Amino acid sequence: MKNDKMKNQYRVNEQIRVREVRIVGDNGSTVVPTREALNMARDEGVDLVEISPNANPPVCRLIDYSKFLYQQKKRQKEMKAKQVKVEVKEIRFGPQTDEHDYQFKLKHAREFLEEGNKVRAYVFFRGRSILFKEQGEVLLLRFANDLEEYGKVESMPSLEGKKMFLYLAPKKSGAQKKSQQARDREAAAQEAKEAARQVKDVADMADAPANGGLFANAKISADALKKLTEEQEQD
């Protein structure tokens, strides 16, 4: 079904009924009468495929039509693979979540947003705990505020049945997810940078004069005094 739909997107050979077309290829492009273009296609044993009907004149290629459809299908797959798939991650709270549990879930939500995912946080009210819905709203608002640097609120807390929802989207829209390998590389690079800084600090300390720099200060003072004495003798 999909192949039939793709075939109908392009006009081929005698279906192209304009007066002239632009033939594009590896050696550039040239405008020729359509009849001549058809003869060129037959001589090469390929098809005349119209790839840009809205151009003036329409743009065509000399190519085997089956091969052309294969290339188009392959290109669509590659483009689809490059698209960022945004997932919605859920974070669940109770109306009386303790601080340790809150911080644990806050950490996970921050990671989800940094990876480019959306976050749907909700408070589940079980039984008579629905009486504490205001407390649940305050918790979700605090949650949004604590994640302000990483995510933006798409919708304020709203009660749906026994659940109160809050939706957050990544701050940087369209940010691509970082793979675990990428995160590991960044961490290793940061560690290497820190190690290099520490080595430099040790080297600087080794080159520094003893007694916290007292000898260096004394040398500077002596040089200044010597220069002042020489200037006075010249006067």
Coordinates of N, CA and C in Angstrom, one line a residue, residues 134-215:
E134 N -5.4 20.0 48.4 CA -4.7 21.3 48.4 C -3.2 21.0 48.7
Q135 N -3.0 20.0 49.6 CA -1.6 19.6 50.0 C -0.9 19.0 48.8
G136 N -1.6 18.3 48.0 CA -1.1 17.7 46.7 C -0.7 18.8 45.7
E137 N -1.6 19.8 45.6 CA -1.3 20.9 44.7 C -0.1 21.6 45.1
V138 N 0.1 21.9 46.4 CA 1.3 22.6 46.9 C 2.5 21.8 46.6
L139 N 2.4 20.4 46.7 CA 3.6 19.6 46.4 C 4.0 19.7 44.9
L140 N 3.0 19.7 44.1 CA 3.3 19.7 42.6 C 3.8 21.1 42.2
L141 N 3.3 22.2 42.8 CA 3.9 23.5 42.5 C 5.3 23.6 43.0
R142 N 5.6 23.0 44.2 CA 7.0 23.0 44.7 C 7.9 22.2 43.7
F143 N 7.4 21.1 43.2 CA 8.1 20.3 42.3 C 8.4 21.1 41.0
A144 N 7.4 21.8 40.5 CA 7.7 22.6 39.3 C 8.7 23.7 39.5
N145 N 8.6 24.3 40.7 CA 9.6 25.4 41.0 C 11.0 24.8 41.2
D146 N 11.1 23.7 41.8 CA 12.5 23.1 41.9 C 13.1 22.6 40.6
L147 N 12.2 22.4 39.6 CA 12.7 22.0 38.3 C 12.7 23.2 37.3
E148 N 12.6 24.4 37.8 CA 12.4 25.5 36.9 C 13.6 25.7 35.9
E149 N 14.8 25.3 36.4 CA 16.0 25.5 35.5 C 16.0 24.4 34.4
Y150 N 15.3 23.3 34.6 CA 15.4 22.2 33.6 C 14.1 22.1 32.8
G151 N 13.0 22.5 33.3 CA 11.7 22.2 32.5 C 10.8 23.4 32.7
K152 N 9.9 23.5 31.7 CA 8.8 24.5 31.8 C 7.5 23.9 32.0
V153 N 6.6 24.5 32.7 CA 5.3 24.0 32.9 C 4.4 24.1 31.7
E154 N 3.9 23.0 31.3 CA 2.9 22.9 30.1 C 1.5 23.1 30.6
S155 N 1.2 22.6 31.8 CA -0.2 22.8 32.4 C -0.1 22.8 33.9
M156 N -0.8 23.7 34.5 CA -0.8 23.8 36.0 C -1.5 22.5 36.6
P157 N -1.3 22.3 37.9 CA -1.9 21.1 38.5 C -3.4 21.1 38.3
S158 N -3.9 20.0 37.8 CA -5.4 19.8 37.6 C -5.8 18.5 38.1
L159 N -7.0 18.4 38.7 CA -7.5 17.2 39.3 C -8.3 16.4 38.3
E160 N -8.0 15.2 38.0 CA -8.7 14.3 37.1 C -9.0 13.0 37.9
G161 N -10.2 12.9 38.3 CA -10.6 11.8 39.2 C -9.9 11.8 40.5
K162 N -9.1 10.7 40.7 CA -8.3 10.6 42.0 C -6.9 11.0 41.8
K163 N -6.6 11.6 40.6 CA -5.2 12.0 40.4 C -5.1 13.5 40.0
M164 N -4.1 14.2 40.5 CA -3.8 15.6 40.2 C -2.5 15.6 39.4
F165 N -2.6 16.1 38.1 CA -1.5 16.0 37.2 C -0.8 17.4 37.0
L166 N 0.5 17.3 36.7 CA 1.3 18.4 36.4 C 2.2 18.0 35.2
Y167 N 2.3 18.8 34.1 CA 3.0 18.4 33.0 C 4.2 19.4 32.8
L168 N 5.4 18.8 32.6 CA 6.6 19.6 32.4 C 7.3 19.2 31.0
A169 N 7.8 20.1 30.3 CA 8.5 19.9 29.1 C 10.0 20.3 29.3
P170 N 10.9 19.7 28.5 CA 12.3 20.2 28.6 C 12.5 21.6 28.3
K171 N 13.3 22.3 29.0 CA 13.6 23.7 28.8 C 14.0 24.0 27.4
K172 N 15.0 23.2 26.9 CA 15.5 23.3 25.6 C 14.7 22.5 24.7
S173 N 13.7 23.1 24.0 CA 12.9 22.3 23.1 C 13.7 21.7 21.9
G174 N 13.4 20.4 21.6 CA 14.1 19.8 20.6 C 15.4 19.2 20.9
A175 N 15.8 19.3 22.2 CA 17.1 18.8 22.6 C 17.1 17.3 22.4
Q176 N 18.2 16.9 21.9 CA 18.3 15.5 21.6 C 18.7 14.7 22.9
K177 N 18.3 13.5 23.0 CA 18.7 12.7 24.1 C 20.2 12.4 24.1
K178 N 20.8 12.3 25.2 CA 22.2 11.9 25.3 C 22.2 10.5 25.6
S179 N 23.0 9.7 24.9 CA 23.1 8.3 25.2 C 24.0 8.1 26.4
Q180 N 23.9 6.9 27.0 CA 24.8 6.7 28.2 C 26.2 6.8 27.8
Q181 N 26.6 6.4 26.6 CA 28.0 6.5 26.2 C 28.4 8.0 26.2
A182 N 27.5 8.9 25.7 CA 27.9 10.3 25.6 C 28.0 10.9 27.0
R183 N 27.1 10.5 27.9 CA 27.2 11.0 29.3 C 28.5 10.5 29.9
D184 N 28.9 9.2 29.6 CA 30.1 8.7 30.2 C 31.3 9.4 29.7
R185 N 31.3 9.8 28.4 CA 32.4 10.5 27.8 C 32.5 11.9 28.4
E186 N 31.4 12.6 28.6 CA 31.4 13.9 29.2 C 32.0 13.8 30.6
A187 N 31.6 12.8 31.4 CA 32.1 12.6 32.8 C 33.6 12.4 32.8
A188 N 34.0 11.5 31.8 CA 35.5 11.2 31.8 C 36.3 12.5 31.4
A189 N 35.7 13.3 30.5 CA 36.4 14.5 30.0 C 36.5 15.5 31.2
Q190 N 35.4 15.6 32.0 CA 35.4 16.5 33.1 C 36.4 16.0 34.2
E191 N 36.5 14.7 34.4 CA 37.5 14.1 35.4 C 38.9 14.4 34.9
A192 N 39.1 14.2 33.6 CA 40.5 14.5 33.0 C 40.9 15.9 33.2
K193 N 39.9 16.8 33.0 CA 40.1 18.3 33.1 C 40.5 18.6 34.5
E194 N 39.8 18.0 35.5 CA 40.0 18.3 36.9 C 41.4 17.7 37.3
A195 N 41.7 16.5 36.8 CA 43.0 16.0 37.1 C 44.2 16.8 36.6
A196 N 44.0 17.4 35.3 CA 45.0 18.2 34.8 C 45.2 19.5 35.6
R197 N 44.1 20.0 36.1 CA 44.1 21.2 36.9 C 44.9 21.0 38.2
Q198 N 44.6 19.8 38.8 CA 45.3 19.5 40.0 C 46.8 19.3 39.8
V199 N 47.2 18.6 38.6 CA 48.6 18.5 38.3 C 49.3 19.8 38.2
K200 N 48.6 20.8 37.5 CA 49.1 22.1 37.3 C 49.3 22.8 38.6
D201 N 48.4 22.7 39.5 CA 48.5 23.3 40.9 C 49.7 22.8 41.6
V202 N 49.9 21.4 41.5 CA 51.1 20.8 42.2 C 52.4 21.4 41.6
A203 N 52.4 21.5 40.2 CA 53.6 22.0 39.6 C 53.9 23.4 40.0
D204 N 52.8 24.2 40.1 CA 53.0 25.6 40.5 C 53.5 25.7 41.9
M205 N 53.1 24.8 42.7 CA 53.5 24.8 44.1 C 55.0 24.4 44.2
A206 N 55.4 23.5 43.3 CA 56.8 23.0 43.3 C 57.7 24.2 42.8
D207 N 57.2 25.0 41.9 CA 58.1 26.1 41.3 C 58.1 27.3 42.2
A208 N 57.1 27.4 43.2 CA 57.0 28.5 44.0 C 58.1 28.6 45.0
P209 N 58.6 29.8 45.4 CA 59.7 29.9 46.4 C 59.2 29.3 47.8
A210 N 60.2 29.0 48.6 CA 59.8 28.5 50.0 C 59.3 29.6 50.8
N211 N 58.9 29.2 52.1 CA 58.3 30.1 53.1 C 57.2 31.0 52.5
G212 N 56.3 30.3 51.8 CA 55.1 31.0 51.3 C 55.4 32.2 50.5
G213 N 56.6 32.3 49.8 CA 56.8 33.4 48.9 C 57.6 34.5 49.5
L214 N 58.1 34.3 50.7 CA 58.9 35.4 51.4 C 60.2 35.7 50.6
F215 N 60.8 34.6 50.1 CA 62.1 34.9 49.4 C 61.8 35.7 48.1

